[in-house]
Amino acid sequence: MRSYDAIVIGAGHNGLAAAVHLATRGWKIAVVEQAAEPGGAVKTREVTLPGFRHDLLAMNLSLFAGSPFFASYKDALFKHGLGLAGASDCFATAFPDGSWLGVSRDLAATTRRIAAQSVRDAESWTSMAEAFAKDAPHILALFASPMPSFALARTLWKAWRARGTTWLGDLARLVLASPRGFLDGHFESDKLKVMMSAWGMHLDFSPDIAGGALFPFLESMANQTFGMVLGRGGADRMIKALTACFTALGGELMLSRAVERIETREGRAGGVRLADGEALEARRAVIANVHPRLVFGKLLAGEPRRCAFDRRIAAFRAGPGTMMIHLALSDLPAWSASEELRRFAYVHLAPSFEAMGAAYAQAMAGLLPREPVLIVGQPTAVDPSRAPPGKHVLWVQVRVLPGVIRGDAAGVITAACWDEAKEAYADRVIALVERYAPGLTARILGRAVLSPLDLERENPNLIGGDSLSGSHHLDQNFIFRPAFGWSRYKTPVRGLYMIGASTWPGAGVGAGSGFMLAKMLAGA
Ligand SMILES: Cc1cc2nc3c(=O)[nH]c(=O)nc-3n(C[C@H](O)[C@H](O)[C@H](O)COP(=O)(O)OP(=O)(O)OC[C@H]3O[C@@H](n4cnc5c(N)ncnc54)[C@H](O)[C@@H]3O)c2cc1C
C-alpha cells in the first residue's frame, strides 16, 4: 500500500496551499482529486470558442494576492509560473436611469464621482479610505488567525492598544450590522450605498441581513486602496503555479481519482480508499478539502458516538445557488451609462436595495428571480491576453438563484429542473444586460451557461450550486463555521482535519484555512 505522511482530499486551492506548506516542511504528501483537473472552483477553460479563455468560476484573485500564504510563497509561485494582472478601475454599478458610480484606485477619480452625488459622502469616503490604510493590518490579521486562538486574542489586544476601545466597539458593530444599517450610518447618497451593498450579494447578504456589512466595507476599501487582482491569462495561473510548486517539492498529485471512503482504525483516520479500489495510507493526517456534509454524510462510516456532531453538520445550510454565463464577444458591451464602464473589472447590475432584497427573497423561496442581480466581469478589459486580438470574454455571475426550482417569480419559465430551465433563464439575463448595454446580443460570438446543477457536477463542494460552500450568515460564520467547537479544523475523528470554504475564514481564494491548518500541523 502506498503510504504518505498526509493525504489531502481535493485539489482546491486550500488543499494545494496546505500541501505546499507541509511538503516544504518535509512531509510526504499526496493530493487526491476526483476531477480531471485541479483547482476546484478556480479553473479557466475555452468553453465557448477556441482562443477565448473563460474563468469558469472564480475570477477575482485579490484575496489570494493579499493572503499570508502568498506573502510567504510568492517567490516560489512566481518561479513556477504565477502571473497576475492588476485592475485600476475595479468595480462599478450601472443604474436604470442611465447613471453609474464606480471605484477606481485613483482616489481623486472615485471621489469626483461620489461628489457628484454628495460632497459630504465624498469626504466621508476619503476619511474611511484613510482610516482603512491604518486599520487594514489589524482587520486582515483577524482573518489570518485561527478562530478562536491565542493569535486572535493577541491580534485583538494589539488592535486595542493601537486603536483604542471605541475603535474595537465600532469594529464589533460593523461585524454585526446589516449592509443597509451600516451604510445608512455613514453615507447619504442612495447610489453610493447601493454600489457598496452589491458586495454583500457576492456572499449571501441582501441589504437587510445582519452580518452583511463587513464584506461590502472591506471590498470597497480594499479595492480603493489596493485595486483588484486577476490571473494573467486566467485564474488557473494560480492553480498551475501551486501544483508546479507542490510537485517540485516531491508531492504527488493524483487526478481523476475520487476518494470514496476515509478509513478509520480505533477512532483514528488512517487513510483513504479510492473509487477504483486502491487504498492509500496516511500516517499523520487526512486533510479533507471537502464540504463537511460530504465528509460526514458520505466518506465516513456512521459512528454512534458521533451522531450529535453529524446531526449538526447535516444541518449546515447551503447558501443560494449561482449561475455562470460565459460569452465570447466581438467587442465589450456598449454601456449606455458611459464609455468609461468598459474599463471596469466588475460592473454590478444590482440597482437598488429593493432589487437585491427581492432577488434574494425569491431565490430563497425557490423562485427564479424576476430580475436577477448580476456581476458582469470584464476580464479582457484588464488582461486582453484571454481572447484573440480585439475580441473579449464576458463573465456573468447570476447572484442569487434557487438550488431547486419551485417556480418562476416572473411566471414565464415553466421548467422545474435546471437542465431544462437554464438556457431560458440565461436569455432573461442577457436581455437584462441589453437594457444597460444595447447591442450586446449582436456582439455574442459564443455562449456557455453553467446552471447551479452544472456547478455542483463540476465540483461536489458547491452543493445546489452554492458558490460559498455554506451560508455565511452569522450563525454559520466565525466560531460557528462549520460547527460550534469545531472551527479550528479538527474533527471528532482523530487525525482527520477539514479545510476549505466551509471552514473559517470561509469562501474566497485567500488560502486561509489550508495555510492555517498546515502551520498548526507542521508546528509553524
Ligand atoms: C461561480 C463562482 C465564482 C466565484 N468567484 C470568486 C471570486 O471571483 N473570487 C473569490 O475569491 N472567490 C470566488 N468564489 C469562491 C471561491 O472560488 C471558493 O470559495 C474557493 O475556490 C474554494 O476553495 P477550496 O479550497 O475550499 O475548495 P474547492 O475549490 O471547493 O475545491 C475542492 C476540491 O475537492 C474536490 N473533491 C471533492 N470531493 C472529493 C472527493 N471525494 N475525492 C476527491 N476530490 C474531491 C473537488 O473536485 C474540488 O476540486 C467563487 C465561487 C464560485 C462557485
Coordinates of C-alpha atoms in Angstrom, one line a residue, residues 10-353:
G10 CA -9.4 17.6 -3.1
A11 CA -7.1 19.8 -5.1
G12 CA -8.9 23.1 -4.3
H13 CA -6.6 26.0 -3.7
N14 CA -6.8 25.4 0.1
G15 CA -5.8 21.8 -0.3
L16 CA -2.9 22.8 -2.5
A17 CA -1.8 25.5 -0.2
A18 CA -1.8 23.1 2.7
A19 CA 0.1 20.6 0.6
V20 CA 2.8 23.1 -0.4
H21 CA 3.4 24.2 3.1
L22 CA 3.6 20.7 4.6
A23 CA 5.8 19.5 1.7
T24 CA 8.1 22.4 2.3
R25 CA 8.4 21.2 5.9
G26 CA 9.4 17.8 4.7
W27 CA 6.1 15.9 4.8
K28 CA 5.4 13.3 2.2
I29 CA 2.0 14.4 0.7
A30 CA -0.5 13.0 -1.8
V31 CA -3.3 15.3 -3.1
V32 CA -6.1 13.2 -4.5
E33 CA -8.6 14.9 -6.7
Q34 CA -11.8 13.5 -8.2
A35 CA -11.8 15.8 -11.2
A36 CA -9.6 15.5 -14.3
E37 CA -8.0 18.9 -13.5
P38 CA -7.1 20.6 -10.2
G39 CA -8.4 23.9 -8.9
G40 CA -11.9 23.2 -7.6
A41 CA -13.7 26.5 -8.0
V42 CA -10.7 28.1 -9.7
K43 CA -10.4 26.9 -13.4
T44 CA -10.0 28.5 -16.7
R45 CA -11.4 26.9 -19.9
E46 CA -12.2 27.6 -23.5
V47 CA -15.9 26.9 -23.0
T48 CA -17.2 29.0 -25.9
L49 CA -14.8 29.2 -28.8
P50 CA -11.1 28.3 -29.3
G51 CA -8.8 31.1 -28.1
F52 CA -11.4 32.5 -25.6
R53 CA -10.3 31.7 -22.1
H54 CA -13.0 31.9 -19.5
D55 CA -12.6 31.8 -15.8
L56 CA -15.2 29.1 -15.3
L57 CA -16.0 30.1 -11.7
A58 CA -13.8 32.4 -9.6
M59 CA -12.2 35.3 -11.4
N60 CA -11.0 37.8 -8.8
L61 CA -7.8 36.7 -7.1
S62 CA -7.4 39.7 -4.8
L63 CA -7.9 37.6 -1.7
F64 CA -5.1 35.3 -2.8
A65 CA -2.7 38.2 -3.6
G66 CA -3.4 39.7 -0.2
S67 CA -3.1 36.5 1.8
P68 CA -0.4 35.4 4.3
F69 CA 0.1 32.3 2.1
F70 CA 1.0 34.5 -0.9
A71 CA 3.3 36.6 1.3
S72 CA 5.2 33.5 2.3
Y73 CA 5.3 31.7 -1.0
K74 CA 5.2 34.4 -3.7
D75 CA 8.8 33.9 -4.9
A76 CA 8.3 30.2 -5.3
L77 CA 4.9 30.8 -7.0
F78 CA 6.3 33.3 -9.5
K79 CA 9.2 31.0 -10.2
H80 CA 6.6 28.3 -11.0
G81 CA 4.7 30.5 -13.4
L82 CA 2.3 32.6 -11.4
G83 CA 1.2 35.7 -13.4
L84 CA -1.0 38.4 -12.1
A85 CA -2.8 41.4 -13.7
G86 CA -3.9 44.4 -11.7
A87 CA -7.2 46.3 -12.4
S88 CA -7.2 50.0 -11.5
D89 CA -10.8 50.5 -12.4
C90 CA -12.2 47.9 -10.1
F91 CA -16.0 47.9 -9.7
A92 CA -19.0 50.0 -10.6
T93 CA -22.8 49.9 -10.6
A94 CA -24.8 50.9 -13.6
F95 CA -28.3 52.3 -12.7
P96 CA -31.5 52.2 -14.7
D97 CA -31.7 56.0 -15.1
G98 CA -28.5 55.9 -17.2
S99 CA -26.1 57.0 -14.5
W100 CA -23.3 55.0 -12.9
L101 CA -20.9 55.1 -10.0
G102 CA -17.6 53.3 -9.7
V103 CA -14.4 52.8 -7.6
S104 CA -11.0 53.3 -9.2
R105 CA -7.7 53.0 -7.4
D106 CA -7.2 56.7 -8.2
L107 CA -8.9 58.2 -5.1
A108 CA -9.5 61.5 -6.8
A109 CA -11.4 59.8 -9.6
T110 CA -13.6 57.9 -7.2
T111 CA -14.3 60.9 -5.0
R112 CA -15.1 63.1 -8.0
R113 CA -17.8 60.6 -9.0
I114 CA -19.1 60.4 -5.4
A115 CA -19.1 64.2 -5.0
A116 CA -21.4 64.5 -8.0
Q117 CA -23.9 62.6 -5.8
S118 CA -23.0 64.2 -2.4
V119 CA -20.0 66.3 -1.4
R120 CA -20.4 65.1 2.2
D121 CA -20.2 61.5 1.1
A122 CA -17.0 62.2 -0.9
E123 CA -15.5 63.5 2.3
S124 CA -16.7 60.5 4.3
W125 CA -15.4 58.1 1.7
T126 CA -11.9 59.8 1.8
S127 CA -11.8 59.6 5.6
M128 CA -12.9 56.0 5.5
A129 CA -10.2 55.1 3.0
E130 CA -7.6 57.0 5.0
A131 CA -8.6 55.2 8.2
F132 CA -8.6 51.8 6.4
A133 CA -5.0 52.3 5.4
K134 CA -4.2 52.3 9.2
D135 CA -6.8 49.7 10.2
A136 CA -6.2 47.1 7.4
P137 CA -3.3 45.3 9.1
H138 CA -5.4 44.8 12.3
I139 CA -8.6 43.7 10.4
L140 CA -6.8 41.4 7.9
A141 CA -4.8 39.8 10.8
L142 CA -8.1 38.7 12.3
F143 CA -8.9 36.7 9.1
A144 CA -5.4 35.2 9.2
S145 CA -5.9 33.9 12.8
P146 CA -7.4 30.5 13.7
M147 CA -10.9 31.0 15.2
P148 CA -10.6 31.1 18.2
S149 CA -6.9 31.2 19.2
F150 CA -4.3 33.0 21.2
A151 CA -3.1 34.5 18.0
L152 CA -6.6 36.0 17.5
A153 CA -6.6 37.3 21.1
R154 CA -3.1 38.8 20.6
T155 CA -4.3 40.5 17.4
L156 CA -7.3 42.0 19.2
W157 CA -5.1 43.1 22.1
K158 CA -2.7 44.8 19.7
A159 CA -5.5 46.4 17.8
W160 CA -6.9 47.7 21.1
R161 CA -3.5 49.1 22.1
A162 CA -3.1 50.8 18.7
R163 CA -6.7 52.0 18.0
G164 CA -8.5 52.0 21.4
T165 CA -11.7 50.7 22.9
T166 CA -14.1 52.8 20.7
W167 CA -12.5 51.5 17.5
L168 CA -12.9 47.9 18.7
G169 CA -16.5 48.6 19.6
D170 CA -17.1 50.1 16.1
L171 CA -15.5 47.0 14.6
A172 CA -17.8 44.7 16.6
R173 CA -20.8 46.8 15.4
L174 CA -19.6 46.5 11.8
V175 CA -19.3 42.7 12.1
L176 CA -22.9 42.5 13.3
A177 CA -24.5 45.2 11.1
S178 CA -26.6 44.7 8.0
P179 CA -25.3 46.5 4.9
R180 CA -28.2 49.0 5.0
G181 CA -27.7 49.7 8.7
F182 CA -24.0 50.3 8.3
L183 CA -24.2 52.3 5.1
D184 CA -27.1 54.5 6.3
G185 CA -25.0 55.4 9.3
H186 CA -22.1 56.6 7.1
F187 CA -23.4 58.0 3.8
E188 CA -26.4 59.9 2.4
S189 CA -26.3 59.0 -1.3
D190 CA -28.5 56.0 -2.2
K191 CA -26.4 55.3 -5.2
L192 CA -23.2 55.0 -3.2
K193 CA -24.9 52.8 -0.6
V194 CA -26.3 50.6 -3.3
M195 CA -22.9 50.3 -5.1
M196 CA -21.2 49.2 -1.9
S197 CA -24.0 46.9 -0.8
A198 CA -23.7 44.8 -4.0
W199 CA -20.6 43.2 -2.5
G200 CA -22.9 41.6 0.2
M201 CA -24.6 39.8 -2.7
H202 CA -21.2 38.1 -3.6
L203 CA -21.8 36.3 -0.3
D204 CA -25.4 35.7 0.8
F205 CA -26.2 39.0 2.3
S206 CA -29.0 41.0 0.9
P207 CA -29.1 44.6 2.3
D208 CA -31.1 43.8 5.5
I209 CA -29.3 40.7 6.7
A210 CA -27.3 41.1 9.9
G211 CA -23.6 40.4 9.5
G212 CA -23.6 41.5 5.9
A213 CA -21.9 44.9 6.3
L214 CA -18.3 43.7 6.7
F215 CA -17.8 42.4 3.2
P216 CA -19.1 45.5 1.4
F217 CA -16.9 47.6 3.7
L218 CA -13.8 45.5 3.2
E219 CA -14.2 45.1 -0.6
S220 CA -15.0 48.7 -1.2
M221 CA -12.0 49.9 0.9
A222 CA -9.6 47.2 -0.3
N223 CA -10.4 47.9 -4.0
Q224 CA -9.9 51.6 -3.4
T225 CA -6.6 51.0 -1.6
F226 CA -5.1 48.1 -3.4
G227 CA -7.1 47.7 -6.6
M228 CA -8.3 44.3 -7.9
V229 CA -6.1 41.4 -9.0
L230 CA -6.8 38.8 -11.7
G231 CA -4.7 35.9 -13.0
R232 CA -2.7 36.9 -16.1
G233 CA -4.1 34.7 -18.9
G234 CA -6.7 33.2 -16.5
A235 CA -7.3 32.4 -12.8
D236 CA -5.9 29.0 -13.4
R237 CA -2.4 30.6 -13.4
M238 CA -2.6 30.5 -9.7
I239 CA -3.6 26.8 -9.6
K240 CA -0.9 25.9 -12.1
A241 CA 1.8 27.7 -10.0
L242 CA 0.5 25.9 -6.8
T243 CA 0.6 22.4 -8.4
A244 CA 4.0 23.1 -10.0
C245 CA 5.4 24.2 -6.7
F246 CA 3.9 21.2 -4.9
T247 CA 5.2 18.6 -7.4
A248 CA 8.6 20.3 -7.5
L249 CA 8.7 19.6 -3.7
G250 CA 8.2 15.9 -4.4
G251 CA 4.4 15.9 -3.8
E252 CA 2.1 13.5 -5.7
L253 CA -1.0 14.9 -7.4
M254 CA -3.5 12.2 -8.4
L255 CA -6.2 13.4 -10.8
S256 CA -9.5 11.7 -11.8
R257 CA -9.2 9.7 -8.5
A258 CA -12.2 10.2 -6.3
V259 CA -12.0 9.3 -2.6
E260 CA -14.9 7.1 -1.8
R261 CA -14.1 6.4 1.9
I262 CA -12.0 7.7 4.7
E263 CA -10.6 4.6 6.6
T264 CA -10.5 4.7 10.3
R265 CA -8.9 2.4 12.9
E266 CA -9.8 2.7 16.6
G267 CA -11.3 6.1 16.0
R268 CA -8.4 7.5 14.1
A269 CA -8.3 8.3 10.4
G270 CA -5.6 6.2 8.8
G271 CA -6.0 6.6 5.1
V272 CA -8.5 6.7 2.2
R273 CA -10.0 4.2 -0.2
L274 CA -10.4 5.5 -3.8
A275 CA -13.3 4.7 -6.1
D276 CA -11.1 2.4 -8.2
G277 CA -10.4 0.3 -5.0
E278 CA -6.9 1.5 -4.3
A279 CA -6.2 2.2 -0.6
L280 CA -3.6 4.8 0.5
E281 CA -2.2 5.1 4.0
A282 CA -1.9 8.4 5.8
R283 CA 0.5 8.1 8.8
R284 CA -0.2 11.5 10.3
A285 CA -3.2 13.2 8.8
V286 CA -6.1 13.0 6.4
I287 CA -7.0 16.6 5.3
A288 CA -10.4 16.9 3.7
N289 CA -10.7 19.9 1.3
V290 CA -14.3 18.7 1.0
H291 CA -17.6 20.0 2.2
P292 CA -18.3 18.7 5.7
R293 CA -21.7 17.4 4.7
L294 CA -19.9 15.1 2.2
V295 CA -17.2 14.1 4.6
F296 CA -19.5 13.1 7.4
G297 CA -22.5 12.1 5.3
K298 CA -20.7 10.1 2.6
L299 CA -17.0 9.5 3.1
L300 CA -17.1 8.2 6.7
A301 CA -18.9 5.3 8.1
G302 CA -21.5 6.2 10.8
E303 CA -20.4 6.1 14.4
P304 CA -23.0 6.2 17.2
R305 CA -20.7 8.4 19.5
R306 CA -20.5 11.0 16.7
C307 CA -24.2 11.3 16.0
A308 CA -24.8 14.6 17.7
F309 CA -21.9 16.1 15.7
D310 CA -23.1 14.5 12.5
R311 CA -26.6 16.0 13.0
R312 CA -25.1 19.5 13.4
I313 CA -23.0 19.0 10.2
A314 CA -26.0 17.7 8.3
A315 CA -27.8 20.9 9.3
F316 CA -25.0 23.2 7.9
R317 CA -27.0 25.3 5.5
A318 CA -26.1 25.9 1.9
G319 CA -26.2 29.5 0.6
P320 CA -28.3 30.3 -2.5
G321 CA -27.3 28.9 -5.9
T322 CA -25.5 30.8 -8.6
M323 CA -25.2 30.5 -12.4
M324 CA -22.3 31.4 -14.7
I325 CA -22.8 32.7 -18.2
H326 CA -19.7 32.9 -20.3
L327 CA -19.8 35.0 -23.5
A328 CA -17.2 35.3 -26.3
L329 CA -17.7 38.8 -27.7
S330 CA -16.6 40.7 -30.8
D331 CA -16.4 43.8 -28.6
L332 CA -17.0 44.8 -24.9
P333 CA -20.6 45.8 -24.0
A334 CA -21.5 49.4 -25.1
W335 CA -22.7 50.5 -21.7
S336 CA -25.1 53.3 -22.3
A337 CA -24.3 55.0 -18.9
S338 CA -20.7 55.7 -20.0
E339 CA -17.9 54.5 -22.3
E340 CA -15.8 54.5 -19.1
L341 CA -17.6 51.4 -17.8
R342 CA -15.8 49.4 -20.4
R343 CA -12.6 49.7 -18.4
F344 CA -14.0 48.2 -15.2
A345 CA -13.3 44.7 -14.0
Y346 CA -16.8 44.3 -12.5
V347 CA -20.0 46.1 -13.4
H348 CA -22.7 45.3 -11.0
L349 CA -26.3 45.3 -12.2
A350 CA -27.9 45.5 -8.7
P351 CA -29.7 48.8 -9.0
S352 CA -31.3 49.2 -5.6
F353 CA -31.7 47.7 -2.1

